[in-house]
Amino acid sequence: MYEKERLEMVERLERTGFVTNRQVLDAMRKVPRHEFLPRQLWPWAYVDNALPIGSGQTISAPHMVGYMLEVLDLHPGQKVLEIGTGSGYHAGLVAELVYPGGQVISLERIPELGDQARRTLVRLGYGDLIRVMIADGTEGLPQEAPFDRILVTAGGPSVPPPLKDQLGEEGILVIPVGGRTYQQLTVIKRDGDKFEESALGLVTFVPLIGQHGHKTN
Ligand code: SAM
């Protein structure tokens, strides 16, 4: 269902140069974005927009999802932590890119969203690859660290220190950092004890709320 629309969306992302990585494009051709949305939004699933998923949250626009995946430089076998499961779509794409041998743990603070995302991911066959947990992702998940990659899909006022601590050697962390309206998409590359930080451009994400994030909605 919606395969033609999905392939056309990916073709547009490729043509406009937003996403160039072949593996990322292939994953986006495969993962059915509409399945992660409320049914009444299915006709809009392959328009390049953020869309509401309930509880005041959104599924990010496909170009942003693809771009973040590209920056993360994912490979089979990697262990990835995602903060902000939302609909579960981004986690599904990560799973495609770290398969075989990899694993994805995704943390969501709103139980209704996390539970719904888990059900969707299991239904689509990602149950063995992705674990969705309800938790404050700004604390990371120390008992499962280190992670090869950490992906934050909500915007925080600063980089939560636990996430840097839990990044493995040569790890990459991607996170929107800044105010409530705009943030800088930030990539942090770890090399031993050194952390190299670069800004990739302005973005707009829902707030990262928690101990090391914004304090309220
Ligand atoms: N990656 C998602 C997807 O594919 O649908 C989009 C996520 S949405 C833009 C951001 C999510 O981050 C929301 O579901 C929000 O509840 C969640 N969030 C915000 N602060 C969080 C925190 N401290 N820990 C875990 N999740 C958090």
mmCIF file of C-alpha atoms and ligand atoms in Angstrom:
data_model
loop_
_atom_site.group_PDB
_atom_site.id
_atom_site.type_symbol
_atom_site.label_atom_id
_atom_site.label_comp_id
_atom_site.label_asym_id
_atom_site.label_seq_id
_atom_site.Cartn_x
_atom_site.Cartn_y
_atom_site.Cartn_z
ATOM 1 C CA MET A 1 0.000 0.000 0.000
ATOM 2 C CA TYR A 2 1.239 3.520 -0.878
ATOM 3 C CA GLU A 3 4.362 2.045 -2.483
ATOM 4 C CA LYS A 4 4.200 4.359 -5.503
ATOM 5 C CA GLU A 5 3.882 7.434 -3.214
ATOM 6 C CA ARG A 6 6.763 6.204 -1.046
ATOM 7 C CA LEU A 7 9.093 5.648 -4.003
ATOM 8 C CA GLU A 8 8.197 9.081 -5.413
ATOM 9 C CA MET A 9 8.927 10.735 -2.068
ATOM 10 C CA VAL A 10 12.353 9.101 -1.912
ATOM 11 C CA GLU A 11 13.052 10.088 -5.507
ATOM 12 C CA ARG A 12 12.285 13.739 -4.605
ATOM 13 C CA LEU A 13 14.616 13.569 -1.582
ATOM 14 C CA GLU A 14 17.341 12.170 -3.816
ATOM 15 C CA ARG A 15 16.756 14.703 -6.608
ATOM 16 C CA THR A 16 16.829 17.702 -4.266
ATOM 17 C CA GLY A 17 20.070 16.392 -2.749
ATOM 18 C CA PHE A 18 18.737 16.271 0.813
ATOM 19 C CA VAL A 19 19.656 12.617 1.105
ATOM 20 C CA THR A 20 22.461 11.071 -0.928
ATOM 21 C CA ASN A 21 23.472 7.982 1.032
ATOM 22 C CA ARG A 22 22.311 4.899 -0.898
ATOM 23 C CA GLN A 23 21.640 2.766 2.170
ATOM 24 C CA VAL A 24 19.538 5.530 3.757
ATOM 25 C CA LEU A 25 17.540 5.962 0.538
ATOM 26 C CA ASP A 26 16.978 2.196 0.304
ATOM 27 C CA ALA A 27 15.782 2.071 3.914
ATOM 28 C CA MET A 28 13.353 4.927 3.241
ATOM 29 C CA ARG A 29 12.032 3.031 0.203
ATOM 30 C CA LYS A 30 11.362 0.052 2.441
ATOM 31 C CA VAL A 31 9.905 1.373 5.728
ATOM 32 C CA PRO A 32 6.185 2.234 5.330
ATOM 33 C CA ARG A 33 5.846 5.694 6.974
ATOM 34 C CA HIS A 34 2.036 5.595 6.793
ATOM 35 C CA GLU A 35 1.923 2.630 9.194
ATOM 36 C CA PHE A 36 3.373 4.863 11.936
ATOM 37 C CA LEU A 37 0.613 7.481 11.589
ATOM 38 C CA PRO A 38 -3.020 7.681 12.677
ATOM 39 C CA ARG A 39 -5.090 6.191 9.829
ATOM 40 C CA GLN A 40 -6.753 9.489 8.919
ATOM 41 C CA LEU A 41 -3.294 10.915 8.060
ATOM 42 C CA TRP A 42 -2.253 8.084 5.729
ATOM 43 C CA PRO A 43 -3.006 10.114 2.568
ATOM 44 C CA TRP A 44 -0.382 12.674 3.713
ATOM 45 C CA ALA A 45 2.247 10.161 4.830
ATOM 46 C CA TYR A 46 4.487 10.691 1.796
ATOM 47 C CA VAL A 47 4.371 14.483 1.692
ATOM 48 C CA ASP A 48 7.657 15.871 3.040
ATOM 49 C CA ASN A 49 6.174 17.364 6.217
ATOM 50 C CA ALA A 50 6.181 16.802 9.952
ATOM 51 C CA LEU A 51 2.766 15.453 11.043
ATOM 52 C CA PRO A 52 0.952 15.164 14.408
ATOM 53 C CA ILE A 53 1.072 11.764 16.147
ATOM 54 C CA GLY A 54 -0.913 12.620 19.303
ATOM 55 C CA SER A 55 0.064 13.855 22.791
ATOM 56 C CA GLY A 56 1.179 17.142 21.184
ATOM 57 C CA GLN A 57 4.112 15.413 19.437
ATOM 58 C CA THR A 58 5.127 14.989 15.789
ATOM 59 C CA ILE A 59 6.749 12.577 13.381
ATOM 60 C CA SER A 60 9.624 14.553 11.796
ATOM 61 C CA ALA A 61 9.634 15.481 8.103
ATOM 62 C CA PRO A 62 11.219 12.772 5.893
ATOM 63 C CA HIS A 63 14.036 15.050 4.634
ATOM 64 C CA MET A 64 15.107 15.721 8.224
ATOM 65 C CA VAL A 65 14.861 12.052 9.186
ATOM 66 C CA GLY A 66 16.972 11.062 6.174
ATOM 67 C CA TYR A 67 19.527 13.811 6.749
ATOM 68 C CA MET A 68 20.003 12.852 10.417
ATOM 69 C CA LEU A 69 20.471 9.205 9.425
ATOM 70 C CA GLU A 70 23.074 10.229 6.884
ATOM 71 C CA VAL A 71 24.995 12.298 9.456
ATOM 72 C CA LEU A 72 24.932 9.364 11.888
ATOM 73 C CA ASP A 73 26.862 7.219 9.379
ATOM 74 C CA LEU A 74 25.191 3.967 10.427
ATOM 75 C CA HIS A 75 26.577 0.505 9.661
ATOM 76 C CA PRO A 76 25.496 -3.097 10.251
ATOM 77 C CA GLY A 77 26.326 -4.375 13.723
ATOM 78 C CA GLN A 78 26.136 -1.050 15.548
ATOM 79 C CA LYS A 79 24.359 -0.450 18.844
ATOM 80 C CA VAL A 80 22.223 2.686 18.690
ATOM 81 C CA LEU A 81 20.351 4.675 21.326
ATOM 82 C CA GLU A 82 17.477 6.871 20.147
ATOM 83 C CA ILE A 83 15.952 9.486 22.452
ATOM 84 C CA GLY A 84 12.377 10.331 21.409
ATOM 85 C CA THR A 85 10.680 7.259 19.928
ATOM 86 C CA GLY A 86 7.567 9.222 18.925
ATOM 87 C CA SER A 87 5.867 7.128 16.250
ATOM 88 C CA GLY A 88 8.775 4.661 15.936
ATOM 89 C CA TYR A 89 9.433 5.515 12.246
ATOM 90 C CA HIS A 90 12.970 6.836 12.746
ATOM 91 C CA ALA A 91 13.824 3.802 14.891
ATOM 92 C CA GLY A 92 12.569 1.481 12.126
ATOM 93 C CA LEU A 93 14.910 3.136 9.637
ATOM 94 C CA VAL A 94 17.857 2.898 12.047
ATOM 95 C CA ALA A 95 17.108 -0.811 12.452
ATOM 96 C CA GLU A 96 17.283 -1.319 8.678
ATOM 97 C CA LEU A 97 20.708 0.364 8.600
ATOM 98 C CA VAL A 98 22.309 -1.553 11.498
ATOM 99 C CA TYR A 99 20.969 -4.938 10.331
ATOM 100 C CA PRO A 100 22.417 -7.562 10.551
ATOM 101 C CA GLY A 101 23.985 -7.777 13.968
ATOM 102 C CA GLY A 102 22.967 -4.374 15.281
ATOM 103 C CA GLN A 103 20.484 -3.298 17.893
ATOM 104 C CA VAL A 104 18.386 -0.233 18.606
ATOM 105 C CA ILE A 105 17.131 0.963 21.978
ATOM 106 C CA SER A 106 14.649 3.803 21.790
ATOM 107 C CA LEU A 107 13.512 5.832 24.817
ATOM 108 C CA GLU A 108 10.217 7.747 24.966
ATOM 109 C CA ARG A 109 8.940 9.808 27.904
ATOM 110 C CA ILE A 110 5.215 9.623 26.992
ATOM 111 C CA PRO A 111 3.936 6.089 27.742
ATOM 112 C CA GLU A 112 1.013 6.202 25.245
ATOM 113 C CA LEU A 113 3.377 7.048 22.371
ATOM 114 C CA GLY A 114 6.027 4.518 23.388
ATOM 115 C CA ASP A 115 3.432 1.724 23.728
ATOM 116 C CA GLN A 116 1.850 2.546 20.369
ATOM 117 C CA ALA A 117 5.269 2.721 18.658
ATOM 118 C CA ARG A 118 6.274 -0.638 20.164
ATOM 119 C CA ARG A 119 3.079 -2.244 18.814
ATOM 120 C CA THR A 120 3.691 -0.799 15.336
ATOM 121 C CA LEU A 121 7.326 -1.920 15.273
ATOM 122 C CA VAL A 122 6.434 -5.470 16.389
ATOM 123 C CA ARG A 123 3.662 -5.651 13.762
ATOM 124 C CA LEU A 124 6.149 -4.632 11.059
ATOM 125 C CA GLY A 125 8.667 -7.269 12.152
ATOM 126 C CA TYR A 126 11.194 -5.109 14.057
ATOM 127 C CA GLY A 127 10.420 -6.670 17.461
ATOM 128 C CA ASP A 128 13.767 -8.471 17.748
ATOM 129 C CA LEU A 129 15.884 -5.515 16.635
ATOM 130 C CA ILE A 130 14.335 -2.577 18.498
ATOM 131 C CA ARG A 131 13.575 -2.225 22.189
ATOM 132 C CA VAL A 132 11.268 0.681 23.120
ATOM 133 C CA MET A 133 11.437 1.792 26.748
ATOM 134 C CA ILE A 134 9.562 4.478 28.668
ATOM 135 C CA ALA A 135 12.171 6.682 30.328
ATOM 136 C CA ASP A 136 13.702 10.142 30.524
ATOM 137 C CA GLY A 137 16.159 9.879 27.656
ATOM 138 C CA THR A 138 18.234 12.845 28.860
ATOM 139 C CA GLU A 139 19.718 10.371 31.378
ATOM 140 C CA GLY A 140 20.607 7.946 28.587
ATOM 141 C CA LEU A 141 20.680 4.286 29.544
ATOM 142 C CA PRO A 142 23.923 3.719 31.497
ATOM 143 C CA GLN A 143 23.346 -0.009 31.981
ATOM 144 C CA GLU A 144 23.431 -0.540 28.194
ATOM 145 C CA ALA A 145 26.288 1.880 27.370
ATOM 146 C CA PRO A 146 28.487 2.371 25.435
ATOM 147 C CA PHE A 147 26.566 3.150 22.241
ATOM 148 C CA ASP A 148 28.122 3.440 18.793
ATOM 149 C CA ARG A 149 25.573 6.086 17.866
ATOM 150 C CA ILE A 150 23.097 8.270 19.785
ATOM 151 C CA LEU A 151 20.247 10.009 18.007
ATOM 152 C CA VAL A 152 18.131 12.646 19.767
ATOM 153 C CA THR A 153 14.919 13.592 17.949
ATOM 154 C CA ALA A 154 13.795 16.416 20.286
ATOM 155 C CA GLY A 155 15.486 19.770 20.895
ATOM 156 C CA GLY A 156 17.347 20.364 24.171
ATOM 157 C CA PRO A 157 18.820 23.555 25.694
ATOM 158 C CA SER A 158 22.246 21.870 25.811
ATOM 159 C CA VAL A 159 23.820 18.476 25.241
ATOM 160 C CA PRO A 160 22.858 16.207 28.166
ATOM 161 C CA PRO A 161 26.171 15.191 29.823
ATOM 162 C CA PRO A 162 25.088 11.538 30.335
ATOM 163 C CA LEU A 163 24.698 11.126 26.570
ATOM 164 C CA LYS A 164 28.286 12.233 25.933
ATOM 165 C CA ASP A 165 29.482 9.901 28.691
ATOM 166 C CA GLN A 166 27.613 6.969 27.143
ATOM 167 C CA LEU A 167 29.000 7.477 23.650
ATOM 168 C CA GLY A 168 31.523 4.791 22.678
ATOM 169 C CA GLU A 169 35.016 5.338 21.250
ATOM 170 C CA GLU A 170 34.598 6.852 17.769
ATOM 171 C CA GLY A 171 30.909 7.311 18.545
ATOM 172 C CA ILE A 172 28.642 9.888 16.907
ATOM 173 C CA LEU A 173 25.859 11.819 18.657
ATOM 174 C CA VAL A 174 23.305 13.916 16.749
ATOM 175 C CA ILE A 175 21.071 16.327 18.670
ATOM 176 C CA PRO A 176 19.168 19.582 18.045
ATOM 177 C CA VAL A 177 20.460 22.144 20.584
ATOM 178 C CA GLY A 178 19.067 25.604 21.316
ATOM 179 C CA GLY A 179 15.834 27.391 22.188
ATOM 180 C CA ARG A 180 12.264 26.238 22.033
ATOM 181 C CA THR A 181 11.603 27.590 18.534
ATOM 182 C CA TYR A 182 14.873 26.967 16.689
ATOM 183 C CA GLN A 183 17.829 24.753 17.397
ATOM 184 C CA GLN A 184 21.173 24.042 15.778
ATOM 185 C CA LEU A 185 21.374 20.492 14.553
ATOM 186 C CA THR A 186 24.590 19.471 16.297
ATOM 187 C CA VAL A 187 26.865 16.529 15.638
ATOM 188 C CA ILE A 188 29.413 15.406 18.206
ATOM 189 C CA LYS A 189 32.146 12.966 17.218
ATOM 190 C CA ARG A 190 34.085 11.242 19.950
ATOM 191 C CA ASP A 191 37.696 10.285 19.570
ATOM 192 C CA GLY A 192 38.864 8.825 22.879
ATOM 193 C CA ASP A 193 38.632 11.667 25.403
ATOM 194 C CA LYS A 194 38.134 14.313 22.716
ATOM 195 C CA PHE A 195 34.695 15.487 21.553
ATOM 196 C CA GLU A 196 34.540 17.404 18.286
ATOM 197 C CA GLU A 197 31.321 19.400 17.907
ATOM 198 C CA SER A 198 29.930 20.947 14.696
ATOM 199 C CA ALA A 199 26.744 22.828 13.855
ATOM 200 C CA LEU A 200 24.878 21.711 10.738
ATOM 201 C CA GLY A 201 22.129 24.342 10.485
ATOM 202 C CA LEU A 202 18.909 25.569 12.049
ATOM 203 C CA VAL A 203 16.064 23.133 12.658
ATOM 204 C CA THR A 204 12.781 23.061 14.595
ATOM 205 C CA PHE A 205 12.008 20.144 16.896
ATOM 206 C CA VAL A 206 9.588 19.606 19.782
ATOM 207 C CA PRO A 207 11.293 20.160 23.167
ATOM 208 C CA LEU A 208 13.464 17.574 24.873
ATOM 209 C CA ILE A 209 11.970 17.492 28.357
ATOM 210 C CA GLY A 210 13.727 15.964 31.330
ATOM 211 C CA GLN A 211 16.413 16.151 33.970
ATOM 212 C CA HIS A 212 19.036 17.410 31.478
ATOM 213 C CA GLY A 213 16.584 19.068 29.086
ATOM 214 C CA HIS A 214 13.806 21.654 29.275
ATOM 215 C CA LYS A 215 11.945 21.441 32.536
ATOM 216 C CA THR A 216 8.368 21.819 31.222
ATOM 217 C CA ASN A 217 6.284 21.578 28.071
HETATM 218 N N1 SAM B 1 11.666 9.974 16.129
HETATM 219 C C1 SAM B 1 10.256 10.207 16.135
HETATM 220 C C2 SAM B 1 9.519 9.555 15.018
HETATM 221 O O1 SAM B 1 10.139 8.936 14.147
HETATM 222 O O2 SAM B 1 8.281 9.641 15.028
HETATM 223 C C3 SAM B 1 9.892 11.671 16.225
HETATM 224 C C4 SAM B 1 10.005 12.127 17.577
HETATM 225 S S1 SAM B 1 9.220 13.589 18.081
HETATM 226 C C5 SAM B 1 9.849 14.810 17.005
HETATM 227 C C6 SAM B 1 10.159 13.794 19.600
HETATM 228 C C7 SAM B 1 9.793 12.802 20.695
HETATM 229 O O3 SAM B 1 10.695 13.007 21.777
HETATM 230 C C8 SAM B 1 8.385 13.005 21.266
HETATM 231 O O4 SAM B 1 7.667 11.824 21.148
HETATM 232 C C9 SAM B 1 8.642 13.369 22.730
HETATM 233 O O5 SAM B 1 7.664 12.880 23.613
HETATM 234 C C10 SAM B 1 10.005 12.713 22.966
HETATM 235 N N2 SAM B 1 10.761 13.232 24.103
HETATM 236 C C11 SAM B 1 10.912 14.519 24.526
HETATM 237 N N3 SAM B 1 11.719 14.553 25.614
HETATM 238 C C12 SAM B 1 12.085 13.277 25.873
HETATM 239 C C13 SAM B 1 12.907 12.649 26.859
HETATM 240 N N4 SAM B 1 13.540 13.338 27.811
HETATM 241 N N5 SAM B 1 13.062 11.308 26.813
HETATM 242 C C14 SAM B 1 12.453 10.565 25.867
HETATM 243 N N6 SAM B 1 11.649 11.083 24.907
HETATM 244 C C15 SAM B 1 11.482 12.428 24.915
#
